[in-house]
Amino acid sequence: MRLIAENLGGERGGETVFSGIGFALEKGQALIVTGPNGVGKSTLLRVIAGLLPAAEGRVRIEGGPEDFPSVASACHYLGHQNAMKQALSVTENLRFWRDFSGEVALSVEEALETVGLDGIGHLPFGYLSTGQRRRAAIAKLLVSRRPLWLLDEPTAGLDKASEGRFGGVMTKHCRDGGMIVAATHLPLGIEGARELRMGEAV
Amino acid sequence: MSGRTEGGVQARASQNMLALFLRDIRLSIRAGGGALTGVIFFLAVIVTIPFGVGPDLNLLARIGPAILWISALLACLLGLDRLFQADREDGSLDLLVLGNDRHMLALTVLVKCLAHWAGSVLPLVVAAPLLGLFMNMAPVGIGATALTLLVGTPAITFIGAAGAAVAVALPRGGLLISVLVLPLIIPVLIFGVSASYGAVADPDPFLQPFLILAALTLFLAVLGPVAAALALRHGTD
C-alpha cells in the first residue's frame, strides 16, 4: 500500500500557502513534515486527509486492501484538538470512537495502558491535564485500526517519558506496515523516518 | 459471499450509528448538555402567557394549541446552534466528516438529529400536556396537540440541522440559524396547529392536516440531513 501526493498545493482563504509538494510513502515508512510556523504544515495534513480541497495536484492511496479504498477511510487524523468530550469519561470517549470508526484493534484498557493512562479511564475527560488529554487522544489511534496516521503536532503537551513511549508506539505502527505523516517541531523518535522540509525549496 | 460482506457492512454501520446516538444522548443528559434548557424555556413562555392575555379562560383555551406550538418551536430553535458547533470546537466534527467514506455523512447527520430530538425536544413533547392545563385546554385538544408535536417537531430538528451546518463556523450562529430556519418551518407550524384545532373545533378536519404534517416530517428527514451534510462537507477549514 502506498500513499502518493503529486504536485500538491493548498490554500487558506483564497491565498496559496504552499504548492508543488510531492512525495510517495511506502508501507512501513514515516514522513516528518517540518518547517517554520505558517508554512502550511497543518494545511498539508488537512489536504491529505481530504478535509480541505487541494488547490492543485492530488493525493491517492494505492494497493491497499479493499477496506481502505480512499485516504479518508484509511487514515486516523489527530489534529490540534483531541476530539474528546469533556463530559464523558475517558473510557466512554474511547469506546465511542472505537465503535464509530470500526476495525477494532486494541481494547480500550490495552490502549490506555499503552499510553500510560491505566487506572484513570473512569475520570471525565475534562478532569485530565493537557498532557493526559493528549495521551488519551493518542490512545484513540490505537483502538481502531487504520494504516495511515496523520498527526498534527502529536507531542504537544507531552512530557519526556510520554514522548519516548509515543515514539515507540509510532515505530511499532510502522513496523506493522502502517504509514505516518506527522507535522512537528520536535523530534518524534520514529526510527528511519524521512523528512519533508517545507518553506525552503519554495 | 458478497451478500454476506454487505450484511456485515450494514451491521457495522448500524453499530457505528448506535454508538453515535448513545453518545449524543449521554452528552445531552450530562451537565451542560442543555436537555433541560428547552423545557425550562418552554415552561417559562407558557406560564407567562396567561398573565399577559388575562384570565379569560375561553380565550386561553382557544389560543392554547397555537401558543403551545409556537413556544415549542422557539424552544426547539434554542439548542440547535450547539448541534454541530460543540463537535467542531473539540475537533470531533473533522473525524465525523472523515467517516463519510465508511458511512454516508448524511446518515451521521440524521442520527445526530434523532439523538438531538430525543434528548432535547422529546422532553418538550412530554411536558406539553401538563402545560396544556395552564392554557385551560380540553383533554382532547391537549392530546391532539401533544400528538402533533410528537409528529411535527422532528421536522424542525431536521431542517434546523441544515441551518446549524451552515452557521457552524460562526461564533454567534444561534440567531442566524433561527432566521434561516424559521421561514422553512412555517408550513410545519401551520399544519401542526390546524390539526390540533381540527381535533376540537368540529367542522375542521384533523386527519388531513395531520397526514400532511407527517409527510412534511418524512420529507425533511431526507432533505435536511442531505443539505446539512453538504454544508458540513464544504464548510471545513
mmCIF file with all atom_site columns, C-alpha atoms in Angstrom, chain A residues 12 46 49-52 66-68 70-75 77 81-85 87-89 92 96-97 99-103 140 145-146, chain B residues 5 12 15-17 19-21 23-24 26-27 30-31 86-99 101-103 108 233 236-237:
data_model
loop_
_atom_site.group_PDB
_atom_site.id
_atom_site.type_symbol
_atom_site.label_atom_id
_atom_site.label_alt_id
_atom_site.label_comp_id
_atom_site.label_asym_id
_atom_site.label_entity_id
_atom_site.label_seq_id
_atom_site.pdbx_PDB_ins_code
_atom_site.Cartn_x
_atom_site.Cartn_y
_atom_site.Cartn_z
_atom_site.occupancy
_atom_site.B_iso_or_equiv
_atom_site.pdbx_formal_charge
_atom_site.auth_seq_id
_atom_site.auth_comp_id
_atom_site.auth_asym_id
_atom_site.auth_atom_id
_atom_site.pdbx_PDB_model_num
ATOM 1  C CA . ARG A 1 12  ? -6.341  29.104 3.021  1.00 0.00 ? 12  ARG A CA 1
ATOM 2  C CA . ARG A 1 46  ? -5.810  18.530 6.195  1.00 0.00 ? 46  ARG A CA 1
ATOM 3  C CA . ALA A 1 49  ? -6.947  13.812 4.840  1.00 0.00 ? 49  ALA A CA 1
ATOM 4  C CA . GLY A 1 50  ? -9.393  15.394 2.437  1.00 0.00 ? 50  GLY A CA 1
ATOM 5  C CA . LEU A 1 51  ? -10.767 17.863 4.950  1.00 0.00 ? 51  LEU A CA 1
ATOM 6  C CA . LEU A 1 52  ? -9.638  20.701 2.688  1.00 0.00 ? 52  LEU A CA 1
ATOM 7  C CA . GLU A 1 66  ? -10.452 -3.060 -0.123 1.00 0.00 ? 66  GLU A CA 1
ATOM 8  C CA . ASP A 1 67  ? -11.410 -1.981 3.393  1.00 0.00 ? 67  ASP A CA 1
ATOM 9  C CA . PHE A 1 68  ? -9.453  1.209  2.808  1.00 0.00 ? 68  PHE A CA 1
ATOM 10 C CA . SER A 1 70  ? -9.585  6.134  -0.061 1.00 0.00 ? 70  SER A CA 1
ATOM 11 C CA . VAL A 1 71  ? -7.243  8.221  2.038  1.00 0.00 ? 71  VAL A CA 1
ATOM 12 C CA . ALA A 1 72  ? -10.096 9.399  4.272  1.00 0.00 ? 72  ALA A CA 1
ATOM 13 C CA . SER A 1 73  ? -11.171 5.854  5.050  1.00 0.00 ? 73  SER A CA 1
ATOM 14 C CA . ALA A 1 74  ? -7.595  4.680  5.631  1.00 0.00 ? 74  ALA A CA 1
ATOM 15 C CA . CYS A 1 75  ? -6.452  7.428  7.962  1.00 0.00 ? 75  CYS A CA 1
ATOM 16 C CA . TYR A 1 77  ? -6.396  12.220 11.801 1.00 0.00 ? 77  TYR A CA 1
ATOM 17 C CA . GLN A 1 81  ? -7.841  19.322 19.185 1.00 0.00 ? 81  GLN A CA 1
ATOM 18 C CA . ASN A 1 82  ? -8.300  15.984 20.815 1.00 0.00 ? 82  ASN A CA 1
ATOM 19 C CA . ALA A 1 83  ? -11.845 15.245 19.578 1.00 0.00 ? 83  ALA A CA 1
ATOM 20 C CA . MET A 1 84  ? -12.928 14.061 23.007 1.00 0.00 ? 84  MET A CA 1
ATOM 21 C CA . LYS A 1 85  ? -15.949 15.130 25.027 1.00 0.00 ? 85  LYS A CA 1
ATOM 22 C CA . ALA A 1 87  ? -18.413 15.475 29.972 1.00 0.00 ? 87  ALA A CA 1
ATOM 23 C CA . LEU A 1 88  ? -17.792 11.817 29.143 1.00 0.00 ? 88  LEU A CA 1
ATOM 24 C CA . SER A 1 89  ? -15.246 9.606  30.840 1.00 0.00 ? 89  SER A CA 1
ATOM 25 C CA . GLU A 1 92  ? -16.637 6.280  27.190 1.00 0.00 ? 92  GLU A CA 1
ATOM 26 C CA . PHE A 1 96  ? -17.365 5.675  21.202 1.00 0.00 ? 96  PHE A CA 1
ATOM 27 C CA . TRP A 1 97  ? -14.543 6.280  18.736 1.00 0.00 ? 97  TRP A CA 1
ATOM 28 C CA . ASP A 1 99  ? -17.451 1.760  17.787 1.00 0.00 ? 99  ASP A CA 1
ATOM 29 C CA . PHE A 1 100 ? -17.856 4.689  15.415 1.00 0.00 ? 100 PHE A CA 1
ATOM 30 C CA . SER A 1 101 ? -14.647 4.077  13.459 1.00 0.00 ? 101 SER A CA 1
ATOM 31 C CA . GLY A 1 102 ? -14.936 0.302  13.325 1.00 0.00 ? 102 GLY A CA 1
ATOM 32 C CA . GLU A 1 103 ? -11.981 -2.014 12.568 1.00 0.00 ? 103 GLU A CA 1
ATOM 33 C CA . LYS A 1 140 ? -7.773  6.828  20.229 1.00 0.00 ? 140 LYS A CA 1
ATOM 34 C CA . ARG A 1 145 ? -7.069  0.022  13.030 1.00 0.00 ? 145 ARG A CA 1
ATOM 35 C CA . ARG A 1 146 ? -6.059  2.477  10.294 1.00 0.00 ? 146 ARG A CA 1
ATOM 36 C CA . THR B 2 5   ? -19.990 -8.937 3.274  1.00 0.00 ? 5   THR B CA 1
ATOM 37 C CA . ARG B 2 12  ? -21.207 -2.482 11.274 1.00 0.00 ? 12  ARG B CA 1
ATOM 38 C CA . GLN B 2 15  ? -23.373 -0.330 15.257 1.00 0.00 ? 15  GLN B CA 1
ATOM 39 C CA . ASN B 2 16  ? -21.465 2.848  14.410 1.00 0.00 ? 16  ASN B CA 1
ATOM 40 C CA . MET B 2 17  ? -24.666 4.838  14.299 1.00 0.00 ? 17  MET B CA 1
ATOM 41 C CA . ALA B 2 19  ? -22.672 4.405  19.216 1.00 0.00 ? 19  ALA B CA 1
ATOM 42 C CA . LEU B 2 20  ? -23.118 7.957  17.920 1.00 0.00 ? 20  LEU B CA 1
ATOM 43 C CA . PHE B 2 21  ? -26.746 8.066  19.027 1.00 0.00 ? 21  PHE B CA 1
ATOM 44 C CA . ARG B 2 23  ? -23.003 9.298  22.859 1.00 0.00 ? 23  ARG B CA 1
ATOM 45 C CA . ASP B 2 24  ? -25.152 12.283 21.907 1.00 0.00 ? 24  ASP B CA 1
ATOM 46 C CA . ARG B 2 26  ? -25.444 10.845 27.060 1.00 0.00 ? 26  ARG B CA 1
ATOM 47 C CA . LEU B 2 27  ? -23.997 14.276 26.331 1.00 0.00 ? 27  LEU B CA 1
ATOM 48 C CA . ARG B 2 30  ? -24.880 15.173 31.401 1.00 0.00 ? 30  ARG B CA 1
ATOM 49 C CA . ALA B 2 31  ? -24.090 18.542 32.935 1.00 0.00 ? 31  ALA B CA 1
ATOM 50 C CA . ALA B 2 86  ? -19.837 21.549 20.061 1.00 0.00 ? 86  ALA B CA 1
ATOM 51 C CA . ASP B 2 87  ? -18.354 18.860 17.826 1.00 0.00 ? 87  ASP B CA 1
ATOM 52 C CA . ARG B 2 88  ? -16.499 21.440 15.800 1.00 0.00 ? 88  ARG B CA 1
ATOM 53 C CA . GLU B 2 89  ? -14.919 23.059 18.838 1.00 0.00 ? 89  GLU B CA 1
ATOM 54 C CA . ASP B 2 90  ? -13.362 19.867 20.153 1.00 0.00 ? 90  ASP B CA 1
ATOM 55 C CA . GLY B 2 91  ? -12.343 18.537 16.744 1.00 0.00 ? 91  GLY B CA 1
ATOM 56 C CA . SER B 2 92  ? -14.858 15.675 16.626 1.00 0.00 ? 92  SER B CA 1
ATOM 57 C CA . LEU B 2 93  ? -16.556 17.159 13.591 1.00 0.00 ? 93  LEU B CA 1
ATOM 58 C CA . ASP B 2 94  ? -13.431 16.592 11.455 1.00 0.00 ? 94  ASP B CA 1
ATOM 59 C CA . LEU B 2 95  ? -13.497 12.923 12.323 1.00 0.00 ? 95  LEU B CA 1
ATOM 60 C CA . LEU B 2 96  ? -17.239 12.651 11.698 1.00 0.00 ? 96  LEU B CA 1
ATOM 61 C CA . VAL B 2 97  ? -16.710 14.235 8.261  1.00 0.00 ? 97  VAL B CA 1
ATOM 62 C CA . LEU B 2 98  ? -13.778 11.901 7.573  1.00 0.00 ? 98  LEU B CA 1
ATOM 63 C CA . GLY B 2 99  ? -16.062 8.966  8.319  1.00 0.00 ? 99  GLY B CA 1
ATOM 64 C CA . ASP B 2 101 ? -16.311 7.191  3.148  1.00 0.00 ? 101 ASP B CA 1
ATOM 65 C CA . ARG B 2 102 ? -17.431 4.468  5.543  1.00 0.00 ? 102 ARG B CA 1
ATOM 66 C CA . HIS B 2 103 ? -20.941 5.626  6.277  1.00 0.00 ? 103 HIS B CA 1
ATOM 67 C CA . THR B 2 108 ? -24.398 10.556 10.516 1.00 0.00 ? 108 THR B CA 1
ATOM 68 C CA . ARG B 2 233 ? -18.528 18.771 3.785  1.00 0.00 ? 233 ARG B CA 1
ATOM 69 C CA . THR B 2 236 ? -14.493 22.546 6.929  1.00 0.00 ? 236 THR B CA 1
ATOM 70 C CA . ASP B 2 237 ? -11.491 24.818 7.202  1.00 0.00 ? 237 ASP B CA 1
#
